[in-house]
PDB file of C-alpha atoms and ligand atoms in Angstrom:
ATOM      1  CA  MET W   1    -102.236 -20.462  53.801  1.00 49.00           C
ATOM      2  CA  GLN W   2    -100.045 -22.724  51.538  1.00 65.00           C
ATOM      3  CA  GLY W   3    -100.455 -26.628  52.204  1.00 76.00           C
ATOM      4  CA  PRO W   4     -97.523 -28.611  53.865  1.00 92.00           C
ATOM      5  CA  VAL W   5     -96.312 -29.626  50.299  1.00 97.00           C
ATOM      6  CA  LYS W   6     -95.991 -27.217  47.192  1.00 98.00           C
ATOM      7  CA  LYS W   7     -98.633 -27.525  44.605  1.00 98.00           C
ATOM      8  CA  ILE W   8     -98.179 -26.911  41.063  1.00 98.00           C
ATOM      9  CA  ALA W   9    -100.793 -26.861  38.261  1.00 98.00           C
ATOM     10  CA  ALA W  10     -99.321 -28.866  35.311  1.00 99.00           C
ATOM     11  CA  VAL W  11    -100.975 -28.256  31.863  1.00 98.00           C
ATOM     12  CA  HIS W  12     -99.766 -31.035  29.576  1.00 98.00           C
ATOM     13  CA  ASP W  13    -101.489 -33.860  27.591  1.00 98.00           C
ATOM     14  CA  ILE W  14    -101.529 -37.379  28.894  1.00 98.00           C
ATOM     15  CA  SER W  15    -100.039 -39.953  26.477  1.00 98.00           C
ATOM     16  CA  GLY W  16    -100.626 -43.649  26.824  1.00 98.00           C
ATOM     17  CA  ILE W  17     -97.189 -44.761  25.398  1.00 98.00           C
ATOM     18  CA  GLY W  18     -94.010 -42.843  25.157  1.00 98.00           C
ATOM     19  CA  ARG W  19     -93.140 -41.519  28.490  1.00 98.00           C
ATOM     20  CA  VAL W  20     -93.848 -37.730  27.556  1.00 98.00           C
ATOM     21  CA  SER W  21     -95.968 -35.024  29.148  1.00 98.00           C
ATOM     22  CA  LEU W  22     -97.788 -35.901  32.315  1.00 98.00           C
ATOM     23  CA  THR W  23     -96.413 -39.382  32.357  1.00 98.00           C
ATOM     24  CA  SER W  24     -93.008 -37.755  33.168  1.00 98.00           C
ATOM     25  CA  VAL W  25     -94.167 -34.566  34.771  1.00 98.00           C
ATOM     26  CA  ILE W  26     -96.223 -36.342  37.449  1.00 98.00           C
ATOM     27  CA  PRO W  27     -93.488 -39.083  38.637  1.00 98.00           C
ATOM     28  CA  ILE W  28     -90.595 -36.600  38.522  1.00 98.00           C
ATOM     29  CA  LEU W  29     -92.485 -33.771  40.527  1.00 98.00           C
ATOM     30  CA  SER W  30     -94.163 -36.062  42.878  1.00 98.00           C
ATOM     31  CA  SER W  31     -90.663 -37.813  43.659  1.00 97.00           C
ATOM     32  CA  MET W  32     -89.366 -34.395  44.289  1.00 97.00           C
ATOM     33  CA  GLY W  33     -91.992 -33.664  46.944  1.00 97.00           C
ATOM     34  CA  VAL W  34     -94.335 -31.276  44.858  1.00 98.00           C
ATOM     35  CA  GLN W  35     -98.009 -32.190  44.416  1.00 98.00           C
ATOM     36  CA  VAL W  36     -99.030 -32.034  40.739  1.00 98.00           C
ATOM     37  CA  CYS W  37    -102.526 -31.034  39.714  1.00 98.00           C
ATOM     38  CA  PRO W  38    -102.874 -31.888  36.302  1.00 98.00           C
ATOM     39  CA  LEU W  39    -105.147 -29.887  33.842  1.00 98.00           C
ATOM     40  CA  PRO W  40    -105.056 -32.224  30.931  1.00 98.00           C
ATOM     41  CA  THR W  41    -104.933 -30.523  27.484  1.00 98.00           C
ATOM     42  CA  ALA W  42    -105.568 -34.008  25.395  1.00 98.00           C
ATOM     43  CA  VAL W  43    -105.581 -37.568  25.965  1.00 98.00           C
ATOM     44  CA  LEU W  44    -103.780 -39.532  23.492  1.00 98.00           C
ATOM     45  CA  SER W  45    -103.322 -43.463  22.899  1.00 98.00           C
ATOM     46  CA  SER W  46     -99.528 -42.540  22.386  1.00 98.00           C
ATOM     47  CA  HIS W  47     -97.377 -39.373  21.593  1.00 97.00           C
ATOM     48  CA  THR W  48     -97.504 -37.899  18.236  1.00 96.00           C
ATOM     49  CA  GLN W  49     -94.296 -39.603  16.796  1.00 94.00           C
ATOM     50  CA  TYR W  50     -96.182 -42.869  16.613  1.00 97.00           C
ATOM     51  CA  PRO W  51     -98.397 -43.255  13.500  1.00 96.00           C
ATOM     52  CA  ASP W  52    -101.969 -43.503  13.713  1.00 96.00           C
ATOM     53  CA  PHE W  53    -102.275 -42.195  17.207  1.00 97.00           C
ATOM     54  CA  TYR W  54    -105.904 -41.380  18.592  1.00 97.00           C
ATOM     55  CA  LYS W  55    -106.312 -38.163  20.248  1.00 97.00           C
ATOM     56  CA  VAL W  56    -109.030 -36.298  22.478  1.00 98.00           C
ATOM     57  CA  ASP W  57    -108.618 -32.759  22.557  1.00 98.00           C
ATOM     58  CA  LEU W  58    -109.741 -31.137  25.670  1.00 98.00           C
ATOM     59  CA  THR W  59    -110.049 -27.773  24.638  1.00 98.00           C
ATOM     60  CA  GLN W  60    -113.571 -27.028  25.306  1.00 98.00           C
ATOM     61  CA  HIS W  61    -113.426 -28.686  28.926  1.00 98.00           C
ATOM     62  CA  LEU W  62    -110.443 -26.716  30.317  1.00 98.00           C
ATOM     63  CA  HIS W  63    -112.538 -23.573  31.369  1.00 98.00           C
ATOM     64  CA  PRO W  64    -115.087 -25.526  33.626  1.00 98.00           C
ATOM     65  CA  PHE W  65    -111.903 -27.316  35.035  1.00 98.00           C
ATOM     66  CA  ILE W  66    -110.467 -23.896  36.035  1.00 98.00           C
ATOM     67  CA  GLU W  67    -113.835 -22.851  37.387  1.00 98.00           C
ATOM     68  CA  HIS W  68    -114.141 -25.795  39.932  1.00 98.00           C
ATOM     69  CA  TRP W  69    -110.439 -25.070  40.755  1.00 98.00           C
ATOM     70  CA  LYS W  70    -111.431 -21.485  41.450  1.00 98.00           C
ATOM     71  CA  GLU W  71    -114.506 -22.270  43.583  1.00 98.00           C
ATOM     72  CA  LEU W  72    -112.103 -24.492  45.584  1.00 98.00           C
ATOM     73  CA  GLN W  73    -110.068 -21.773  46.171  1.00 97.00           C
ATOM     74  CA  LEU W  74    -106.930 -23.651  45.363  1.00 97.00           C
ATOM     75  CA  LYS W  75    -103.496 -21.928  45.848  1.00 97.00           C
ATOM     76  CA  PHE W  76    -100.725 -22.791  43.408  1.00 98.00           C
ATOM     77  CA  ASP W  77     -96.959 -22.158  44.124  1.00 98.00           C
ATOM     78  CA  ALA W  78     -96.364 -22.823  40.351  1.00 98.00           C
ATOM     79  CA  ILE W  79     -98.020 -23.209  37.092  1.00 98.00           C
ATOM     80  CA  TYR W  80     -96.234 -25.168  34.445  1.00 99.00           C
ATOM     81  CA  SER W  81     -97.315 -25.562  30.727  1.00 98.00           C
ATOM     82  CA  GLY W  82     -96.192 -28.010  28.089  1.00 98.00           C
ATOM     83  CA  TYR W  83     -97.890 -29.588  25.142  1.00 98.00           C
ATOM     84  CA  LEU W  84    -100.914 -27.735  24.103  1.00 98.00           C
ATOM     85  CA  ALA W  85    -103.345 -29.388  21.840  1.00 96.00           C
ATOM     86  CA  SER W  86    -104.732 -26.329  20.053  1.00 96.00           C
ATOM     87  CA  ALA W  87    -103.908 -22.624  19.657  1.00 97.00           C
ATOM     88  CA  ALA W  88    -107.035 -21.887  21.460  1.00 97.00           C
ATOM     89  CA  GLN W  89    -105.612 -23.355  24.644  1.00 98.00           C
ATOM     90  CA  VAL W  90    -103.180 -20.540  24.961  1.00 98.00           C
ATOM     91  CA  GLU W  91    -105.811 -18.110  26.042  1.00 98.00           C
ATOM     92  CA  ILE W  92    -106.828 -20.759  28.458  1.00 98.00           C
ATOM     93  CA  VAL W  93    -103.515 -20.976  30.140  1.00 98.00           C
ATOM     94  CA  GLU W  94    -103.419 -17.365  30.232  1.00 98.00           C
ATOM     95  CA  HIS W  95    -106.845 -17.414  32.207  1.00 98.00           C
ATOM     96  CA  LEU W  96    -105.509 -19.886  34.365  1.00 98.00           C
ATOM     97  CA  ILE W  97    -102.255 -17.649  35.192  1.00 98.00           C
ATOM     98  CA  ASP W  98    -104.422 -14.543  35.719  1.00 98.00           C
ATOM     99  CA  THR W  99    -107.091 -16.548  38.044  1.00 98.00           C
ATOM    100  CA  PHE W 100    -104.441 -17.839  40.148  1.00 98.00           C
ATOM    101  CA  HIS W 101    -101.470 -15.530  40.268  1.00 96.00           C
ATOM    102  CA  THR W 102     -99.784 -14.577  43.294  1.00 96.00           C
ATOM    103  CA  PRO W 103     -96.611 -12.202  43.484  1.00 95.00           C
ATOM    104  CA  ASP W 104     -94.205 -15.260  44.437  1.00 94.00           C
ATOM    105  CA  MET W 105     -95.776 -17.795  42.045  1.00 98.00           C
ATOM    106  CA  LEU W 106     -93.377 -19.409  39.525  1.00 98.00           C
ATOM    107  CA  VAL W 107     -94.771 -19.599  36.197  1.00 98.00           C
ATOM    108  CA  VAL W 108     -92.926 -21.922  33.825  1.00 99.00           C
ATOM    109  CA  ILE W 109     -93.757 -22.055  30.047  1.00 98.00           C
ATOM    110  CA  ASP W 110     -92.184 -25.030  28.089  1.00 98.00           C
ATOM    111  CA  PRO W 111     -93.083 -24.013  24.530  1.00 98.00           C
ATOM    112  CA  VAL W 112     -93.425 -27.703  23.174  1.00 98.00           C
ATOM    113  CA  MET W 113     -93.743 -27.228  19.330  1.00 97.00           C
ATOM    114  CA  GLY W 114     -91.002 -29.379  17.607  1.00 96.00           C
ATOM    115  CA  ASP W 115     -87.518 -30.765  17.621  1.00 94.00           C
ATOM    116  CA  ASN W 116     -84.594 -31.304  15.095  1.00 92.00           C
ATOM    117  CA  GLY W 117     -85.489 -28.278  13.067  1.00 94.00           C
ATOM    118  CA  LYS W 118     -89.272 -29.266  12.495  1.00 94.00           C
ATOM    119  CA  ARG W 119     -92.546 -28.430  13.964  1.00 94.00           C
ATOM    120  CA  TYR W 120     -94.507 -31.587  15.191  1.00 92.00           C
ATOM    121  CA  ALA W 121     -96.712 -32.408  12.687  1.00 86.00           C
ATOM    122  CA  SER W 122    -100.008 -32.464  14.765  1.00 86.00           C
ATOM    123  CA  LEU W 123     -99.311 -28.866  15.592  1.00 91.00           C
ATOM    124  CA  GLY W 124    -100.295 -25.651  13.345  1.00 92.00           C
ATOM    125  CA  LEU W 125     -98.672 -22.420  12.592  1.00 94.00           C
ATOM    126  CA  ASP W 126    -101.406 -20.820  14.603  1.00 97.00           C
ATOM    127  CA  LEU W 127    -100.049 -22.422  17.692  1.00 97.00           C
ATOM    128  CA  VAL W 128     -96.594 -20.891  16.960  1.00 97.00           C
ATOM    129  CA  LYS W 129     -98.338 -17.384  16.924  1.00 97.00           C
ATOM    130  CA  GLU W 130    -100.096 -17.858  20.098  1.00 98.00           C
ATOM    131  CA  MET W 131     -97.072 -19.448  21.887  1.00 98.00           C
ATOM    132  CA  GLN W 132     -95.040 -16.367  21.231  1.00 98.00           C
ATOM    133  CA  LYS W 133     -97.803 -14.455  23.180  1.00 98.00           C
ATOM    134  CA  LEU W 134     -97.845 -17.165  26.047  1.00 98.00           C
ATOM    135  CA  ILE W 135     -94.167 -16.780  26.864  1.00 98.00           C
ATOM    136  CA  THR W 136     -94.581 -13.181  27.484  1.00 98.00           C
ATOM    137  CA  ARG W 137     -96.342 -14.347  30.754  1.00 98.00           C
ATOM    138  CA  ALA W 138     -93.794 -16.824  31.980  1.00 98.00           C
ATOM    139  CA  ASP W 139     -90.925 -16.322  34.538  1.00 98.00           C
ATOM    140  CA  VAL W 140     -88.980 -19.248  33.116  1.00 98.00           C
ATOM    141  CA  VAL W 141     -88.965 -20.472  29.281  1.00 98.00           C
ATOM    142  CA  THR W 142     -87.354 -23.411  28.261  1.00 98.00           C
ATOM    143  CA  PRO W 143     -87.411 -24.047  24.372  1.00 98.00           C
ATOM    144  CA  ASN W 144     -84.981 -26.436  22.569  1.00 97.00           C
ATOM    145  CA  LEU W 145     -83.185 -25.031  19.875  1.00 96.00           C
ATOM    146  CA  THR W 146     -86.018 -25.806  17.250  1.00 96.00           C
ATOM    147  CA  GLU W 147     -88.778 -24.172  19.480  1.00 98.00           C
ATOM    148  CA  ALA W 148     -86.406 -21.034  20.160  1.00 98.00           C
ATOM    149  CA  ALA W 149     -86.094 -20.367  16.262  1.00 97.00           C
ATOM    150  CA  LEU W 150     -89.696 -20.542  16.044  1.00 97.00           C
ATOM    151  CA  LEU W 151     -90.572 -18.306  18.838  1.00 98.00           C
ATOM    152  CA  LEU W 152     -87.909 -15.693  17.395  1.00 98.00           C
ATOM    153  CA  GLU W 153     -89.103 -16.445  13.789  1.00 97.00           C
ATOM    154  CA  GLN W 154     -85.344 -17.131  13.298  1.00 96.00           C
ATOM    155  CA  PRO W 155     -83.939 -19.711  10.651  1.00 95.00           C
ATOM    156  CA  TYR W 156     -82.931 -23.115  12.377  1.00 94.00           C
ATOM    157  CA  SER W 157     -79.640 -24.195  12.279  1.00 91.00           C
ATOM    158  CA  ALA W 158     -78.206 -27.353  14.551  1.00 86.00           C
ATOM    159  CA  HIS W 159     -74.830 -25.308  14.492  1.00 84.00           C
ATOM    160  CA  ASN W 160     -75.494 -21.738  15.726  1.00 85.00           C
ATOM    161  CA  ASP W 161     -72.416 -20.192  17.470  1.00 91.00           C
ATOM    162  CA  LEU W 162     -72.383 -19.220  20.999  1.00 93.00           C
ATOM    163  CA  ALA W 163     -72.965 -15.572  20.271  1.00 96.00           C
ATOM    164  CA  THR W 164     -76.136 -16.213  18.337  1.00 96.00           C
ATOM    165  CA  ILE W 165     -77.533 -18.457  21.328  1.00 97.00           C
ATOM    166  CA  LYS W 166     -76.645 -15.595  23.848  1.00 98.00           C
ATOM    167  CA  LYS W 167     -78.362 -13.099  21.495  1.00 98.00           C
ATOM    168  CA  TRP W 168     -81.471 -15.364  21.235  1.00 98.00           C
ATOM    169  CA  LEU W 169     -81.702 -15.823  24.887  1.00 98.00           C
ATOM    170  CA  VAL W 170     -81.478 -12.113  25.699  1.00 98.00           C
ATOM    171  CA  GLU W 171     -84.275 -11.549  23.014  1.00 98.00           C
ATOM    172  CA  LEU W 172     -86.402 -14.027  24.812  1.00 98.00           C
ATOM    173  CA  THR W 173     -86.026 -12.538  28.207  1.00 98.00           C
ATOM    174  CA  GLN W 174     -86.991  -9.095  26.507  1.00 98.00           C
ATOM    175  CA  LYS W 175     -90.549 -10.674  25.547  1.00 98.00           C
ATOM    176  CA  GLY W 176     -91.174 -11.075  29.544  1.00 98.00           C
ATOM    177  CA  PRO W 177     -89.620 -14.146  30.970  1.00 98.00           C
ATOM    178  CA  SER W 178     -86.859 -13.275  33.572  1.00 98.00           C
ATOM    179  CA  THR W 179     -85.044 -16.688  32.760  1.00 98.00           C
ATOM    180  CA  ALA W 180     -84.523 -18.149  29.449  1.00 98.00           C
ATOM    181  CA  ILE W 181     -82.967 -21.647  28.689  1.00 98.00           C
ATOM    182  CA  ILE W 182     -82.374 -23.265  25.443  1.00 98.00           C
ATOM    183  CA  THR W 183     -81.773 -26.896  25.417  1.00 97.00           C
ATOM    184  CA  GLY W 184     -80.267 -29.406  23.357  1.00 93.00           C
ATOM    185  CA  ILE W 185     -77.425 -27.226  21.679  1.00 93.00           C
ATOM    186  CA  PRO W 186     -74.733 -29.408  19.796  1.00 89.00           C
ATOM    187  CA  GLU W 187     -71.207 -28.457  20.196  1.00 83.00           C
ATOM    188  CA  THR W 188     -69.289 -28.142  17.154  1.00 69.00           C
ATOM    189  CA  PRO W 189     -67.461 -29.522  15.252  1.00 68.00           C
ATOM    190  CA  ASP W 190     -67.609 -33.071  16.538  1.00 74.00           C
ATOM    191  CA  ASN W 191     -71.162 -33.123  18.195  1.00 75.00           C
ATOM    192  CA  LYS W 192     -69.771 -35.179  21.090  1.00 89.00           C
ATOM    193  CA  ILE W 193     -71.057 -32.692  23.603  1.00 91.00           C
ATOM    194  CA  THR W 194     -74.535 -31.195  23.763  1.00 92.00           C
ATOM    195  CA  SER W 195     -75.262 -28.208  26.074  1.00 94.00           C
ATOM    196  CA  VAL W 196     -78.008 -26.272  27.874  1.00 97.00           C
ATOM    197  CA  VAL W 197     -77.361 -22.423  27.984  1.00 98.00           C
ATOM    198  CA  ALA W 198     -79.577 -20.059  30.242  1.00 98.00           C
ATOM    199  CA  TYR W 199     -79.691 -16.303  30.817  1.00 98.00           C
ATOM    200  CA  GLU W 200     -80.960 -14.640  33.864  1.00 98.00           C
ATOM    201  CA  SER W 201     -81.785 -11.047  32.977  1.00 98.00           C
ATOM    202  CA  LYS W 202     -82.149  -9.828  36.774  1.00 97.00           C
ATOM    203  CA  THR W 203     -78.473 -10.700  37.190  1.00 97.00           C
ATOM    204  CA  ASP W 204     -77.408 -10.478  33.554  1.00 98.00           C
ATOM    205  CA  ARG W 205     -75.496 -13.724  34.016  1.00 98.00           C
ATOM    206  CA  PHE W 206     -75.357 -16.456  31.181  1.00 98.00           C
ATOM    207  CA  TRP W 207     -74.621 -20.352  32.384  1.00 98.00           C
ATOM    208  CA  LYS W 208     -73.745 -23.230  30.557  1.00 97.00           C
ATOM    209  CA  VAL W 209     -74.069 -26.995  31.378  1.00 96.00           C
ATOM    210  CA  SER W 210     -72.613 -29.786  29.058  1.00 92.00           C
ATOM    211  CA  CYS W 211     -72.645 -33.516  28.855  1.00 91.00           C
ATOM    212  CA  HIS W 212     -71.662 -36.184  26.485  1.00 89.00           C
ATOM    213  CA  TYR W 213     -73.861 -36.722  23.503  1.00 89.00           C
ATOM    214  CA  LEU W 214     -75.284 -40.170  22.645  1.00 87.00           C
ATOM    215  CA  PRO W 215     -76.601 -40.482  19.226  1.00 85.00           C
ATOM    216  CA  ALA W 216     -80.189 -41.466  20.047  1.00 87.00           C
ATOM    217  CA  ASN W 217     -83.346 -39.297  20.112  1.00 90.00           C
ATOM    218  CA  TYR W 218     -85.921 -40.184  22.960  1.00 95.00           C
ATOM    219  CA  PRO W 219     -89.048 -38.301  22.826  1.00 96.00           C
ATOM    220  CA  GLY W 220     -90.138 -36.657  26.227  1.00 97.00           C
ATOM    221  CA  THR W 221     -86.486 -35.667  27.308  1.00 97.00           C
ATOM    222  CA  GLY W 222     -87.530 -32.188  27.072  1.00 97.00           C
ATOM    223  CA  ASP W 223     -90.353 -32.771  29.563  1.00 98.00           C
ATOM    224  CA  SER W 224     -88.433 -34.737  31.896  1.00 98.00           C
ATOM    225  CA  PHE W 225     -85.835 -31.646  31.800  1.00 98.00           C
ATOM    226  CA  THR W 226     -88.081 -28.866  32.446  1.00 98.00           C
ATOM    227  CA  SER W 227     -90.020 -31.014  35.184  1.00 98.00           C
ATOM    228  CA  MET W 228     -86.647 -31.633  37.156  1.00 98.00           C
ATOM    229  CA  LEU W 229     -85.771 -27.962  36.508  1.00 98.00           C
ATOM    230  CA  THR W 230     -88.974 -26.764  38.029  1.00 98.00           C
ATOM    231  CA  GLY W 231     -88.723 -29.154  40.826  1.00 98.00           C
ATOM    232  CA  ALA W 232     -85.247 -28.112  41.910  1.00 97.00           C
ATOM    233  CA  LEU W 233     -86.346 -24.287  41.798  1.00 98.00           C
ATOM    234  CA  MET W 234     -89.200 -24.879  43.916  1.00 97.00           C
ATOM    235  CA  GLN W 235     -87.049 -26.672  46.372  1.00 96.00           C
ATOM    236  CA  GLY W 236     -85.004 -23.537  46.417  1.00 95.00           C
ATOM    237  CA  ASP W 237     -81.908 -24.365  44.238  1.00 96.00           C
ATOM    238  CA  SER W 238     -80.073 -21.741  42.324  1.00 96.00           C
ATOM    239  CA  LEU W 239     -80.768 -21.534  38.539  1.00 97.00           C
ATOM    240  CA  PRO W 240     -77.125 -23.136  37.720  1.00 97.00           C
ATOM    241  CA  ILE W 241     -77.509 -25.954  40.329  1.00 96.00           C
ATOM    242  CA  ALA W 242     -81.124 -26.649  38.889  1.00 97.00           C
ATOM    243  CA  LEU W 243     -79.834 -26.679  35.412  1.00 97.00           C
ATOM    244  CA  ASP W 244     -77.010 -29.040  36.629  1.00 96.00           C
ATOM    245  CA  ARG W 245     -79.325 -31.420  38.422  1.00 96.00           C
ATOM    246  CA  ALA W 246     -81.448 -31.461  35.158  1.00 96.00           C
ATOM    247  CA  VAL W 247     -78.995 -32.073  32.802  1.00 95.00           C
ATOM    248  CA  GLN W 248     -77.284 -34.830  34.795  1.00 94.00           C
ATOM    249  CA  PHE W 249     -80.741 -36.514  35.414  1.00 95.00           C
ATOM    250  CA  ILE W 250     -81.600 -36.455  31.615  1.00 96.00           C
ATOM    251  CA  SER W 251     -77.827 -37.875  31.133  1.00 95.00           C
ATOM    252  CA  GLN W 252     -78.487 -40.500  33.326  1.00 94.00           C
ATOM    253  CA  GLY W 253     -81.827 -41.550  31.592  1.00 96.00           C
ATOM    254  CA  VAL W 254     -80.166 -41.405  28.180  1.00 95.00           C
ATOM    255  CA  ARG W 255     -77.333 -43.628  29.331  1.00 94.00           C
ATOM    256  CA  ALA W 256     -79.659 -46.257  31.270  1.00 95.00           C
ATOM    257  CA  THR W 257     -81.599 -46.509  28.014  1.00 96.00           C
ATOM    258  CA  PHE W 258     -78.862 -46.248  25.253  1.00 95.00           C
ATOM    259  CA  GLY W 259     -77.177 -49.766  25.961  1.00 93.00           C
ATOM    260  CA  HIS W 260     -80.449 -51.494  25.321  1.00 95.00           C
ATOM    261  CA  THR W 261     -81.681 -52.666  21.869  1.00 92.00           C
ATOM    262  CA  TYR W 262     -85.017 -50.699  22.196  1.00 90.00           C
ATOM    263  CA  ASP W 263     -87.609 -48.609  20.466  1.00 96.00           C
ATOM    264  CA  THR W 264     -86.335 -45.196  21.145  1.00 96.00           C
ATOM    265  CA  ARG W 265     -90.163 -43.819  20.696  1.00 97.00           C
ATOM    266  CA  GLU W 266     -90.897 -45.236  24.143  1.00 97.00           C
ATOM    267  CA  GLY W 267     -88.382 -42.670  25.630  1.00 97.00           C
ATOM    268  CA  ILE W 268     -85.892 -42.740  28.308  1.00 97.00           C
ATOM    269  CA  LEU W 269     -86.164 -45.646  30.859  1.00 97.00           C
ATOM    270  CA  LEU W 270     -87.382 -43.251  33.413  1.00 98.00           C
ATOM    271  CA  GLU W 271     -88.529 -45.855  35.857  1.00 97.00           C
ATOM    272  CA  ARG W 272     -84.835 -46.929  36.197  1.00 96.00           C
ATOM    273  CA  ILE W 273     -83.522 -43.557  37.283  1.00 96.00           C
ATOM    274  CA  LEU W 274     -86.642 -41.970  39.077  1.00 97.00           C
ATOM    275  CA  LYS W 275     -84.822 -42.636  42.384  1.00 95.00           C
ATOM    276  CA  ASN W 276     -81.956 -40.234  41.733  1.00 93.00           C
ATOM    277  CA  VAL W 277     -84.495 -37.437  40.881  1.00 94.00           C
ATOM    278  CA  ASP W 278     -83.994 -36.019  44.508  1.00 88.00           C
ATOM    279  CA  ASN W 279     -80.293 -36.421  44.545  1.00 83.00           C
ATOM    280  CA  PRO W 280     -78.120 -33.343  45.205  1.00 77.00           C
ATOM    281  CA  VAL W 281     -75.639 -32.324  42.609  1.00 78.00           C
ATOM    282  CA  ALA W 282     -72.799 -34.768  42.923  1.00 74.00           C
ATOM    283  CA  MET W 283     -70.220 -33.115  40.808  1.00 74.00           C
ATOM    284  CA  GLY W 284     -71.595 -29.848  39.456  1.00 78.00           C
ATOM    285  CA  THR W 285     -70.317 -29.072  36.027  1.00 89.00           C
ATOM    286  CA  TYR W 286     -72.115 -25.585  35.465  1.00 95.00           C
ATOM    287  CA  GLU W 287     -70.037 -22.749  33.917  1.00 94.00           C
ATOM    288  CA  LEU W 288     -70.586 -18.804  34.152  1.00 96.00           C
ATOM    289  CA  LEU W 289     -70.081 -17.568  30.623  1.00 95.00           C
ATOM    290  CA  ASP W 290     -68.391 -14.209  29.940  1.00 88.00           C
TER     291      ASP W 290
HETATM  292  O1  PXL G   1     -92.385 -34.266  24.552  1.00 97.73           O
HETATM  293  C1  PXL G   1     -93.073 -33.683  23.700  1.00 97.73           C
HETATM  294  C2  PXL G   1     -94.572 -34.078  23.244  1.00 97.73           C
HETATM  295  C3  PXL G   1     -95.573 -33.970  24.253  1.00 97.73           C
HETATM  296  N1  PXL G   1     -96.681 -34.453  23.846  1.00 97.73           N
HETATM  297  C4  PXL G   1     -97.218 -34.925  22.770  1.00 97.73           C
HETATM  298  C5  PXL G   1     -95.977 -35.150  21.837  1.00 97.73           C
HETATM  299  C6  PXL G   1     -94.762 -34.801  22.147  1.00 97.73           C
HETATM  300  C7  PXL G   1     -93.625 -34.942  21.241  1.00 97.73           C
HETATM  301  O2  PXL G   1     -93.865 -35.720  20.027  1.00 97.73           O
HETATM  302  O3  PXL G   1     -96.421 -35.941  20.582  1.00 97.73           O
HETATM  303  C8  PXL G   1     -98.439 -35.408  22.468  1.00 97.73           C
END
C-alpha cells in the first residue's frame, strides 16, 4: 500500500553552496507535498562552477543504500535522477529502477551534463555514453539544449530552428521516454524570449511555453525546473500545465534575483519564491504547436 503522501527517490548530489541538486530538489518537492528520499551521488563543498570545490564521490556506497531500501520494502511513486558523479553511477540508477519499478511509477531522468554548449568540466565523455543508455529507461527526460545535443551526438547551436528542436524531441522519445522536454531554447533573432518545448509521443503533440529572458546565468535552474515539473506531474497536472507551472516558477526566481547585485553562482533566490511553488497556474501561456 502507498503511504498518505507520495514518495520519490531522488538521485542527485548535495552541494554546500550554489542552490543546485538536492538543495533545490528537496525544498521544492517537499513544499509540493511529496516525500523526498535522497540517494546522494556525491557531497561537494559547492557546485562545480566554483573553483577548487571539494568533492566526495559516493559511487561505491550506493548499492548498499539501495539494498537497505530493498530490505525496508520501500515503495516509490517516482524515481528522479539528476547530477551523477561518475559514469559507473548509471548502472546503479538502472538497478534502482529495476528494483523498485511498478507499472504506474514515474521515472524522470534529468541528464545533467552541461550548459551553454559546454560539458561540465568535472564530467567525462564516458558519462555522456552512459547517459545515452540511461535515458532509454525514463518516462520523462529534461535535457537543456546542450545536453540534448550531447545525447543525440549533434553539433550544439544556440540558434536551432523549431523544426530541428522538434526533430530532436522525436528522436529522444524514439530512444524510450514517452515525453521529452528541451529547456532553455533562445528565440531568434533578439534573444528576448526563452522557451521550453516538449513532445509527448503517446498523443503525438508538441507543447511550447515561453517567457521573457533576462541576461543572467544561474546554476541550478534546470534542477528547480525539473523538480517543479515532476511535482506537478505527481500532483496530477497535465503535461502543458506542469510545463507552465515550472516555467513560471523559474521566471519568478530569476526576476526575484536579477535586481540584486549578487554573485550569480549562488543560483536563484529560491527561498524568496518557495511559497509560490504550490500555486496553480495563474495565467497559462502554453501553446500547442502544429
Ligand atoms: O545544476 C547542475 C549541477 C548539479 N550538481 C553539480 C553541479 C551542477 C552544475 O554546475 O556542479 C555538482
